[in-house]
Amino acid sequence: MTEIRTDLSRCPLFDRLAPALLEQLAGACRAIRRRKAETIIREGEPCEGFFVVAEGLVRVYKIAADGRERTLHVVRPPHSFAEAAMFAGGGYPAFASALEDARLVLVPREPFCRLLREQPEAAVRMFESLSMWMHRLLDQLETETFLNARAKLASYLLRELRRRPAGAGPARIELAQPKKEIASQLGMAPETFSRAQADLESAGLIVVAGRSIQVPDPAALDAILLGDFQGRAVS
Amino acid sequence: MTEIRTDLSRCPLFDRLAPALLEQLAGACRAIRRRKAETIIREGEPCEGFFVVAEGLVRVYKIAADGRERTLHVVRPPHSFAEAAMFAGGGYPAFASALEDARLVLVPREPFCRLLREQPEAAVRMFESLSMWMHRLLDQLETETFLNARAKLASYLLRELRRRPAGAGPARIELAQPKKEIASQLGMAPETFSRAQADLESAGLIVVAGRSIQVPDPAALDAILLGDFQGRAVS
DNA sequence: CGGAAGGTTGACCCGTCTCAACCAATGTGG
DNA sequence: CCACATTGGTTGAGACGGGTCAACCTTCCG
């Protein structure tokens, strides 16, 4: 139980919660483990509650009628997912599975809703979390409709760069997942990812070495997002 | 002022609010009018508050670096938009403009946040509203990635059918906006919309007469969403 | 050694975008 | 009242981006 309490306390939703309330909520939660590739929730399943990721990576995704999959987001500790499902009825709106062996905390619906009603501060945190999800989805929809494969990759790399500690040496990214997984996040086929990467590399914008990618000049990479790109027209 | 109170009371966010609280909130709000095509908010602008649509239609959209636009959603009375902007910082996440002459109520940030802190019931409504937006965005992203132009149109028509009063005569839809606007909502060029429509019509799935579209057999139209469509392979 | 998983590359195909012509309905000014 | 422009929509031709299929390579592992 004390482990659950610690896991919750790290999550932005709860990190300012009074210890007593945290303890109480933790008592109502359940620790859950999933091995790599195991499913956590299925689209349409009734919503028991939402999840805090304590360890490991979780992939949130949709499945098309013909079986194709599309990753919507990868959730890392100490964040949460499926919060929105609790208020909209109709079950979970997407699938989720473990990208690595994962430890999760299931926060059941009722105890959590009680907390929200009683703790305005907790409610505000929840609003912030939902808003962040919305912004993320908006960005994704924007990326989707306005950018081509190269620009999507560039925008992904720049986002990853921004996630790193400030002034952390040279601009280098270590991909934490297989490239085909990243391709799915970006809404493209693995082959297209590979080609986009090759294009950016031959334009001198990135240097690829396995799963390590260097960006000598982030500003130049950023320019890809605007006007188009003549990379393929070398002839 | 009493007009503002009435407008607010119709909005799902506030329709169960105690009259005294409603009155108080209304006192802090501002009535706003916009003519057709006038801008309401711009992406990145600091967030003063969010909006309830009292009359008219509002288009929420993104603009690409090269000027292309993409409609994300059309908000109709008595619903609201830009709620999420209040919690995420960084200003409004998209543009909004009036599709028709519109009457709006601006609910300023601070008075509203105070209400949320003091009224758990209001907070619950807010969660529901944010969750609906998230579901809508998820659906849109799903549609975007899995469906082709014909299937997008079919899914739009079926959605519109479901919005109509139950048992309201034959399955007919009156498009309330120009087709090129709907094309933008569906993320396709107007020409593509026109062709998708022609395809469905020549397959006998819909009957088009100007802006009026009939669906003789909704179940058949639904089948388009699953497997693919041989409509163009008539030869 | 053989096999599986991750990744790259080439060839080809298909869907959608773009550009352009065209049409109908509606207005506008002389 | 007519010439003309404007707006909304349809249709055709061509180009292009990205998906698919297939071959191949490397690394890792049993």
Coordinates of C-alpha atoms (C1' of nucleotides) in Angstrom, one line a residue:
Chain A
M1 CA 0.0 0.0 0.0
T2 CA 2.7 2.4 0.9
E3 CA 4.1 1.8 -2.6
I4 CA 0.8 2.8 -4.1
R5 CA 0.8 5.9 -2.0
T6 CA 4.3 6.8 -3.3
D7 CA 3.3 6.1 -6.9
L8 CA 0.3 8.4 -6.6
S9 CA 2.2 11.1 -4.9
R10 CA 4.5 11.4 -7.9
C11 CA 1.6 11.9 -10.4
P12 CA 0.9 15.6 -11.2
L13 CA -2.7 15.0 -10.4
F14 CA -1.9 14.2 -6.8
D15 CA 1.4 15.7 -6.0
R16 CA 0.0 18.5 -3.9
L17 CA -2.7 16.5 -2.2
A18 CA -2.7 16.5 1.6
P19 CA -1.0 13.3 3.0
A20 CA -4.2 12.1 4.8
L21 CA -6.3 12.3 1.6
L22 CA -3.6 10.7 -0.4
E23 CA -3.4 7.8 2.1
Q24 CA -7.2 7.4 1.9
L25 CA -7.3 7.4 -1.9
A26 CA -4.3 4.9 -2.0
G27 CA -6.3 2.6 0.2
A28 CA -9.0 2.4 -2.5
C29 CA -6.6 1.8 -5.4
R30 CA -5.2 -1.4 -6.8
A31 CA -1.7 -2.1 -8.0
I32 CA -1.5 -3.8 -11.4
R33 CA 1.3 -5.3 -13.4
R34 CA 1.4 -6.0 -17.1
R35 CA 4.1 -7.6 -19.1
K36 CA 5.4 -6.2 -22.3
A37 CA 2.7 -6.3 -25.0
E38 CA -0.1 -7.2 -22.6
T39 CA -3.4 -5.3 -23.0
I40 CA -4.5 -2.9 -20.2
I41 CA -7.8 -1.7 -21.5
R42 CA -9.9 -2.3 -24.6
E43 CA -12.0 0.3 -26.4
G44 CA -15.6 0.0 -25.4
E45 CA -15.0 -1.8 -22.1
P46 CA -16.9 -0.4 -19.2
C47 CA -14.8 2.1 -17.3
E48 CA -13.6 0.9 -13.8
G49 CA -11.4 3.9 -13.3
F50 CA -8.3 5.4 -14.7
F51 CA -4.6 4.6 -14.5
V52 CA -1.4 6.1 -13.2
V53 CA 1.8 4.7 -14.8
A54 CA 4.3 4.0 -12.1
E55 CA 6.9 2.1 -14.1
G56 CA 7.2 1.2 -17.8
L57 CA 5.7 2.7 -20.9
V58 CA 2.1 2.5 -22.0
R59 CA 0.8 2.8 -25.5
V60 CA -2.7 4.3 -26.1
Y61 CA -4.0 3.3 -29.5
K62 CA -7.0 2.8 -31.8
I63 CA -7.7 -0.2 -34.0
A64 CA -9.4 0.1 -37.4
A65 CA -12.1 -2.2 -38.7
D66 CA -9.5 -4.0 -40.8
G67 CA -7.0 -4.5 -38.0
R68 CA -4.6 -1.6 -38.6
E69 CA -3.4 0.1 -35.5
R70 CA -2.5 3.7 -34.8
T71 CA -0.7 4.8 -31.7
L72 CA -2.3 8.0 -30.2
H73 CA 0.1 8.6 -27.4
V74 CA 2.8 7.0 -25.2
V75 CA 2.3 7.6 -21.5
R76 CA 5.4 7.6 -19.3
P77 CA 5.7 7.7 -15.5
P78 CA 4.4 9.5 -13.6
H79 CA 1.5 10.4 -15.8
S80 CA -2.0 9.0 -16.1
F81 CA -4.4 8.0 -18.8
A82 CA -8.1 7.3 -19.4
E83 CA -9.2 10.0 -17.0
A84 CA -11.6 11.3 -19.5
A85 CA -13.4 8.0 -19.9
M86 CA -14.8 8.4 -16.4
F87 CA -17.0 11.3 -17.2
A88 CA -18.3 10.6 -20.7
G89 CA -19.9 7.2 -20.3
G90 CA -19.8 4.6 -23.0
G91 CA -16.6 2.9 -21.8
Y92 CA -13.0 3.4 -22.6
P93 CA -12.5 5.4 -25.9
A94 CA -9.3 3.6 -26.9
F95 CA -7.0 0.6 -26.3
A96 CA -4.0 0.6 -24.1
S97 CA -1.1 -1.9 -23.8
A98 CA 2.3 -2.1 -22.2
L99 CA 5.3 -1.2 -24.3
E100 CA 7.5 -2.5 -21.6
D101 CA 6.8 -4.5 -18.4
A102 CA 4.8 -2.0 -16.5
R103 CA 3.5 -1.2 -13.0
L104 CA 0.3 0.7 -12.8
V105 CA -2.1 2.0 -10.2
L106 CA -5.8 1.6 -11.0
V107 CA -7.7 4.5 -9.4
P108 CA -11.3 3.4 -9.2
R109 CA -14.0 5.7 -10.4
E110 CA -16.1 6.2 -7.3
P111 CA -13.5 7.0 -4.7
F112 CA -11.8 9.4 -7.1
C113 CA -15.0 11.2 -8.0
R114 CA -15.7 11.6 -4.3
L115 CA -12.2 13.2 -3.9
L116 CA -13.0 15.6 -6.7
R117 CA -16.2 16.7 -5.2
E118 CA -14.6 17.3 -1.8
Q119 CA -11.3 18.8 -2.9
P120 CA -11.5 21.7 -5.3
E121 CA -7.8 21.7 -5.6
A122 CA -7.8 18.2 -6.9
A123 CA -10.5 19.2 -9.4
V124 CA -8.3 22.0 -10.7
R125 CA -5.5 19.5 -11.3
M126 CA -7.8 17.3 -13.1
F127 CA -8.8 20.2 -15.4
E128 CA -5.2 20.8 -16.1
S129 CA -4.6 17.2 -17.0
L130 CA -7.6 17.0 -19.3
S131 CA -6.7 20.2 -20.9
M132 CA -3.2 18.9 -21.6
W133 CA -4.7 15.9 -23.3
M134 CA -6.8 18.1 -25.4
H135 CA -4.0 20.3 -26.5
R136 CA -2.0 17.2 -27.3
L137 CA -4.8 15.9 -29.5
L138 CA -5.3 19.2 -31.1
D139 CA -1.6 19.3 -32.0
Q140 CA -1.7 15.9 -33.3
L141 CA -4.7 16.6 -35.5
E142 CA -2.9 19.7 -36.7
T143 CA 0.3 17.8 -37.5
E144 CA -1.8 15.2 -39.2
T145 CA -3.5 17.5 -41.6
F146 CA -0.8 20.1 -42.3
L147 CA 2.5 18.2 -42.4
N148 CA 4.0 15.7 -44.7
A149 CA 6.1 12.8 -43.6
R150 CA 9.4 14.7 -43.4
A151 CA 7.8 17.6 -41.5
K152 CA 6.2 15.2 -39.1
L153 CA 9.5 13.6 -38.3
A154 CA 11.2 16.9 -37.9
S155 CA 8.4 18.1 -35.6
Y156 CA 8.8 14.9 -33.5
L157 CA 12.5 15.3 -33.2
L158 CA 12.2 18.9 -32.1
R159 CA 9.6 18.0 -29.5
E160 CA 11.9 15.3 -28.2
L161 CA 14.7 17.8 -28.0
R162 CA 12.6 20.1 -26.0
R163 CA 11.8 17.3 -23.5
R164 CA 15.5 17.0 -22.5
P165 CA 17.0 18.8 -19.5
A166 CA 18.1 22.3 -20.5
G167 CA 21.7 22.7 -21.6
A168 CA 22.2 18.9 -21.7
G169 CA 25.2 18.9 -24.1
P170 CA 24.8 18.4 -27.8
A171 CA 21.4 18.1 -29.4
R172 CA 21.1 14.3 -29.5
I173 CA 18.1 12.1 -29.1
E174 CA 18.0 8.4 -28.1
L175 CA 14.9 6.8 -29.4
A176 CA 13.4 4.8 -26.6
Q177 CA 11.2 2.7 -28.8
P178 CA 11.5 0.8 -32.1
K179 CA 11.2 3.1 -35.1
K180 CA 8.1 1.3 -36.4
E181 CA 6.4 2.3 -33.1
I182 CA 7.4 5.9 -33.6
A183 CA 6.2 5.7 -37.2
S184 CA 2.8 4.6 -35.9
Q185 CA 2.7 7.5 -33.5
L186 CA 3.3 9.8 -36.4
G187 CA 0.7 8.1 -38.5
M188 CA 2.9 6.7 -41.2
A189 CA 4.2 3.4 -42.4
P190 CA 7.6 2.3 -41.1
E191 CA 9.0 2.5 -44.6
T192 CA 7.9 6.1 -44.9
F193 CA 9.6 6.9 -41.6
S194 CA 12.8 5.3 -42.9
R195 CA 12.7 7.4 -46.1
A196 CA 11.9 10.6 -44.3
Q197 CA 14.8 10.0 -42.0
A198 CA 17.1 9.3 -45.0
D199 CA 15.9 12.5 -46.7
L200 CA 16.6 14.7 -43.6
E201 CA 20.0 13.0 -43.2
S202 CA 21.1 13.5 -46.8
A203 CA 20.0 17.2 -46.5
G204 CA 22.5 17.4 -43.6
L205 CA 19.8 18.2 -41.1
I206 CA 20.2 15.2 -38.9
V207 CA 22.9 12.5 -38.3
V208 CA 21.5 9.0 -37.7
A209 CA 23.5 6.3 -35.9
G210 CA 21.1 3.4 -35.0
R211 CA 18.6 4.7 -32.5
S212 CA 20.7 7.8 -31.8
I213 CA 19.9 10.9 -33.8
Q214 CA 21.9 14.1 -33.7
V215 CA 20.5 17.5 -34.7
P216 CA 23.4 19.8 -35.6
D217 CA 21.2 22.8 -36.2
P218 CA 17.7 22.7 -34.7
A219 CA 16.7 26.0 -36.2
A220 CA 17.4 24.6 -39.7
L221 CA 15.3 21.5 -38.9
D222 CA 12.5 23.8 -37.8
A223 CA 12.5 25.5 -41.2
I224 CA 11.2 22.2 -42.7
L225 CA 7.9 22.8 -40.9
L226 CA 7.2 25.9 -42.8
G227 CA 7.6 26.0 -46.5
D228 CA 8.2 22.8 -48.4
F229 CA 11.4 20.9 -48.8
Q230 CA 13.4 20.2 -52.0
G231 CA 15.3 17.3 -50.5
R232 CA 14.1 14.8 -53.0
A233 CA 14.8 17.1 -56.0
V234 CA 18.5 16.8 -55.9
S235 CA 18.7 15.0 -59.3
Chain B
M1 CA -28.2 40.9 -18.2
T2 CA -31.3 38.8 -17.9
E3 CA -30.6 37.8 -21.5
I4 CA -27.2 36.6 -20.5
R5 CA -28.7 34.7 -17.7
T6 CA -31.1 32.9 -20.0
D7 CA -28.3 32.1 -22.5
L8 CA -26.2 30.6 -19.8
S9 CA -29.0 28.6 -18.3
R10 CA -29.5 26.8 -21.6
C11 CA -25.8 25.6 -21.8
P12 CA -25.3 22.1 -20.5
L13 CA -22.5 23.5 -18.3
F14 CA -24.9 25.5 -16.3
D15 CA -28.4 24.1 -16.8
R16 CA -28.5 22.7 -13.3
L17 CA -26.9 25.6 -11.5
A18 CA -28.8 27.2 -8.6
P19 CA -30.5 30.4 -9.8
A20 CA -28.7 32.6 -7.4
L21 CA -25.3 31.3 -8.5
L22 CA -26.3 31.6 -12.2
E23 CA -27.4 35.2 -11.6
Q24 CA -24.1 36.0 -9.9
L25 CA -22.1 34.4 -12.8
A26 CA -24.1 36.2 -15.4
G27 CA -23.3 39.5 -13.8
A28 CA -19.6 38.8 -14.5
C29 CA -20.1 37.9 -18.1
R30 CA -20.2 39.9 -21.3
A31 CA -22.5 39.7 -24.3
I32 CA -20.7 39.7 -27.6
R33 CA -21.9 39.9 -31.2
R34 CA -20.0 38.9 -34.3
R35 CA -21.1 39.2 -37.9
K36 CA -20.7 36.4 -40.3
A37 CA -17.0 35.6 -41.0
E38 CA -15.7 37.8 -38.2
T39 CA -13.0 36.4 -36.0
I40 CA -13.8 35.6 -32.3
I41 CA -10.5 34.3 -31.0
R42 CA -7.1 33.8 -32.5
E43 CA -4.6 31.0 -31.7
G44 CA -2.1 32.1 -29.2
E45 CA -4.0 35.0 -27.9
P46 CA -4.1 35.2 -24.1
C47 CA -7.2 33.6 -22.7
E48 CA -9.7 36.0 -21.2
G49 CA -12.3 33.3 -20.7
F50 CA -14.4 30.9 -22.7
F51 CA -17.5 31.3 -24.8
V52 CA -21.1 30.1 -24.8
V53 CA -22.8 30.2 -28.2
A54 CA -26.3 31.7 -27.8
E55 CA -27.2 32.2 -31.4
G56 CA -25.5 31.4 -34.7
L57 CA -22.8 28.9 -35.7
V58 CA -19.2 29.1 -34.7
R59 CA -16.3 27.5 -36.5
V60 CA -13.2 26.4 -34.6
Y61 CA -10.2 25.9 -36.9
K62 CA -6.5 25.8 -37.3
I63 CA -4.4 27.7 -39.9
A64 CA -1.2 26.1 -41.4
A65 CA 2.0 28.0 -42.0
D66 CA 1.1 28.3 -45.6
G67 CA -2.4 29.7 -45.0
R68 CA -4.4 26.6 -45.5
E69 CA -7.3 26.2 -43.0
R70 CA -8.8 23.2 -41.4
T71 CA -12.1 23.3 -39.5
L72 CA -11.9 21.2 -36.3
H73 CA -15.5 21.6 -35.2
V74 CA -18.6 23.6 -35.6
V75 CA -20.2 24.7 -32.3
R76 CA -24.0 25.3 -32.2
P77 CA -26.1 26.8 -29.5
P78 CA -26.3 26.1 -26.6
H79 CA -22.8 24.7 -26.4
S80 CA -19.5 26.3 -25.4
F81 CA -15.9 26.3 -26.7
A82 CA -12.4 27.2 -25.5
E83 CA -13.0 25.9 -22.0
A84 CA -9.8 23.9 -22.1
A85 CA -7.8 27.0 -22.9
M86 CA -8.4 28.3 -19.4
F87 CA -6.4 25.6 -17.7
A88 CA -3.5 25.0 -19.9
G89 CA -1.9 28.4 -20.2
G90 CA -0.3 29.5 -23.4
G91 CA -3.4 31.2 -24.8
Y92 CA -6.1 29.8 -27.1
P93 CA -5.1 26.7 -28.9
A94 CA -7.0 27.5 -32.1
F95 CA -9.0 30.1 -34.1
A96 CA -12.7 30.6 -34.0
S97 CA -14.9 32.7 -36.2
A98 CA -18.6 33.1 -36.9
L99 CA -20.2 31.0 -39.7
E100 CA -23.4 33.1 -39.3
D101 CA -24.1 36.3 -37.4
A102 CA -23.7 35.1 -33.9
R103 CA -24.5 36.1 -30.3
L104 CA -22.0 34.9 -27.7
V105 CA -21.5 35.1 -24.0
L106 CA -17.9 35.5 -22.8
V107 CA -17.5 33.8 -19.4
P108 CA -14.4 35.4 -17.9
R109 CA -11.8 33.2 -16.4
E110 CA -11.6 34.3 -12.8
P111 CA -15.3 34.4 -11.9
F112 CA -15.7 31.0 -13.5
C113 CA -12.8 29.4 -11.7
R114 CA -14.2 30.7 -8.5
L115 CA -17.5 29.0 -9.3
L116 CA -15.7 25.7 -10.0
R117 CA -13.9 25.8 -6.7
E118 CA -17.0 26.5 -4.8
Q119 CA -19.5 24.3 -6.7
P120 CA -18.5 20.6 -7.1
E121 CA -21.5 20.1 -9.2
A122 CA -20.4 22.7 -11.7
A123 CA -17.0 21.0 -11.7
V124 CA -18.5 17.7 -12.6
R125 CA -20.3 19.4 -15.6
M126 CA -17.0 20.8 -16.7
F127 CA -15.4 17.4 -16.6
E128 CA -18.2 16.1 -18.8
S129 CA -17.8 18.9 -21.2
L130 CA -14.0 18.5 -21.5
S131 CA -14.5 14.7 -21.9
M132 CA -16.9 15.2 -24.7
W133 CA -14.4 17.4 -26.5
M134 CA -11.7 14.8 -26.0
H135 CA -13.9 12.1 -27.3
R136 CA -14.8 14.2 -30.3
L137 CA -11.1 14.8 -31.0
L138 CA -10.3 11.2 -30.6
D139 CA -13.0 10.2 -33.1
Q140 CA -11.8 12.8 -35.5
L141 CA -8.2 11.5 -35.3
E142 CA -9.5 8.0 -35.8
T143 CA -11.6 9.0 -38.8
E144 CA -8.7 10.9 -40.1
T145 CA -6.3 8.0 -40.0
F146 CA -8.5 5.0 -40.9
L147 CA -11.1 6.2 -43.4
N148 CA -10.9 7.3 -47.0
A149 CA -12.9 10.1 -48.5
R150 CA -16.0 8.1 -49.2
A151 CA -16.0 6.6 -45.8
K152 CA -15.5 10.0 -44.2
L153 CA -18.5 11.3 -46.0
A154 CA -20.6 8.3 -45.1
S155 CA -19.6 8.6 -41.4
Y156 CA -20.5 12.3 -41.5
L157 CA -23.9 11.6 -43.0
L158 CA -24.6 8.9 -40.4
R159 CA -23.6 11.2 -37.6
E160 CA -25.9 13.9 -38.9
L161 CA -28.8 11.4 -39.2
R162 CA -28.3 10.4 -35.6
R163 CA -28.5 14.1 -34.5
R164 CA -32.1 14.3 -35.8
P165 CA -35.2 13.8 -33.6
A166 CA -36.0 10.1 -33.4
G167 CA -38.5 8.9 -36.0
A168 CA -38.5 12.2 -37.9
G169 CA -39.8 10.9 -41.1
P170 CA -37.5 9.7 -44.0
A171 CA -33.7 9.7 -43.5
R172 CA -32.9 13.1 -45.1
I173 CA -30.2 15.6 -44.2
E174 CA -30.2 19.3 -45.0
L175 CA -26.7 20.6 -45.1
A176 CA -26.6 23.8 -43.0
Q177 CA -23.3 25.0 -44.5
P178 CA -21.7 25.2 -47.9
K179 CA -20.2 21.9 -49.0
K180 CA -16.7 23.3 -49.1
E181 CA -17.0 24.0 -45.4
I182 CA -18.1 20.5 -44.7
A183 CA -15.2 19.3 -46.8
S184 CA -12.8 21.2 -44.6
Q185 CA -14.4 19.6 -41.5
L186 CA -13.7 16.2 -43.0
G187 CA -10.2 17.2 -43.9
M188 CA -10.5 16.9 -47.7
A189 CA -10.5 19.2 -50.7
P190 CA -13.9 20.4 -52.0
E191 CA -13.3 18.5 -55.2
T192 CA -12.8 15.3 -53.3
F193 CA -16.0 15.9 -51.4
S194 CA -17.8 16.3 -54.6
R195 CA -16.4 13.1 -56.0
A196 CA -17.1 11.1 -52.9
Q197 CA -20.6 12.3 -53.0
A198 CA -20.9 11.3 -56.7
D199 CA -19.5 7.9 -55.9
L200 CA -22.0 7.2 -53.1
E201 CA -24.8 8.4 -55.3
S202 CA -24.0 6.3 -58.3
A203 CA -23.8 3.3 -55.9
G204 CA -27.4 4.1 -54.9
L205 CA -26.4 4.7 -51.3
I206 CA -27.5 8.4 -51.2
V207 CA -29.7 10.7 -53.3
V208 CA -28.4 14.2 -53.6
A209 CA -30.6 17.2 -54.5
G210 CA -28.7 20.4 -53.9
R211 CA -28.0 20.6 -50.2
S212 CA -30.6 18.0 -49.4
I213 CA -29.3 14.4 -49.1
Q214 CA -31.4 11.4 -48.6
V215 CA -30.2 8.1 -47.3
P216 CA -32.6 5.3 -48.4
D217 CA -30.7 2.6 -46.4
P218 CA -28.5 3.8 -43.6
A219 CA -27.4 0.3 -42.8
A220 CA -26.0 -0.1 -46.3
L221 CA -24.2 3.2 -46.0
D222 CA -22.7 2.0 -42.7
A223 CA -21.2 -0.9 -44.5
I224 CA -18.9 1.5 -46.4
L225 CA -17.1 2.2 -43.1
L226 CA -15.9 -1.4 -42.8
G227 CA -14.3 -3.1 -45.8
D228 CA -13.5 -1.1 -48.8
F229 CA -15.7 0.0 -51.6
Q230 CA -15.8 -1.1 -55.2
G231 CA -17.8 1.9 -56.4
R232 CA -15.1 3.2 -58.8
A233 CA -14.4 -0.2 -60.3
V234 CA -17.6 -0.3 -62.4
S235 CA -15.8 -0.1 -65.7
Chain C
dC1 C1' 23.7 -22.7 -37.6
dG2 C1' 19.1 -21.0 -38.3
dG3 C1' 15.5 -18.0 -37.3
dA4 C1' 13.3 -13.9 -35.8
dA5 C1' 13.0 -8.9 -35.2
dG6 C1' 14.3 -4.3 -36.7
dG7 C1' 15.5 -1.6 -40.3
dT8 C1' 16.5 0.0 -45.2
dT9 C1' 15.7 0.3 -50.1
dG10 C1' 13.4 -0.3 -54.6
dA11 C1' 9.4 -0.7 -57.6
dC12 C1' 4.8 0.0 -58.2
dC13 C1' 0.1 1.4 -57.3
dC14 C1' -3.7 4.1 -55.6
dG15 C1' -6.0 8.0 -53.4
dT16 C1' -6.1 12.6 -52.9
dC17 C1' -4.6 17.3 -54.2
dT18 C1' -4.0 20.8 -57.6
dC19 C1' -5.1 23.3 -61.5
dA20 C1' -8.3 24.5 -64.8
dA21 C1' -12.5 24.6 -67.4
dC22 C1' -17.2 24.8 -66.9
dC23 C1' -22.0 25.4 -65.2
dA24 C1' -25.9 27.3 -62.5
dA25 C1' -27.8 30.6 -59.5
dT26 C1' -27.6 35.2 -57.7
dG27 C1' -26.3 39.9 -57.6
dT28 C1' -24.7 44.5 -59.3
dG29 C1' -24.2 48.6 -62.0
dG30 C1' -24.9 51.1 -66.2
Chain D
dC1 C1' -33.1 44.9 -68.9
dC2 C1' -28.8 43.2 -70.0
dA3 C1' -23.7 42.5 -69.5
dC4 C1' -20.8 40.9 -66.2
dA5 C1' -18.9 39.3 -61.8
dT6 C1' -19.3 36.4 -57.9
dT7 C1' -20.2 32.3 -55.3
dG8 C1' -21.0 27.4 -54.9
dG9 C1' -20.5 23.3 -57.1
dT10 C1' -19.0 19.6 -60.6
dT11 C1' -15.8 17.4 -63.6
dG12 C1' -11.5 16.2 -66.0
dA13 C1' -6.4 15.6 -66.4
dG14 C1' -2.1 15.3 -64.4
dA15 C1' 1.1 15.2 -60.5
dC16 C1' 2.6 13.6 -56.2
dG17 C1' 2.9 11.6 -51.6
dG18 C1' 2.6 7.8 -49.2
dG19 C1' 1.1 2.8 -48.7
dT20 C1' 2.1 -1.8 -50.1
dC21 C1' 4.9 -5.7 -51.4
dA22 C1' 9.1 -7.7 -51.8
dA23 C1' 14.1 -8.3 -51.3
dC24 C1' 17.8 -7.8 -48.5
dC25 C1' 20.8 -6.6 -44.5
dT26 C1' 22.2 -6.6 -39.8
dT27 C1' 21.9 -7.9 -35.0
dC28 C1' 20.7 -10.8 -31.6
dC29 C1' 19.6 -15.2 -29.6
dG30 C1' 18.5 -20.0 -28.9

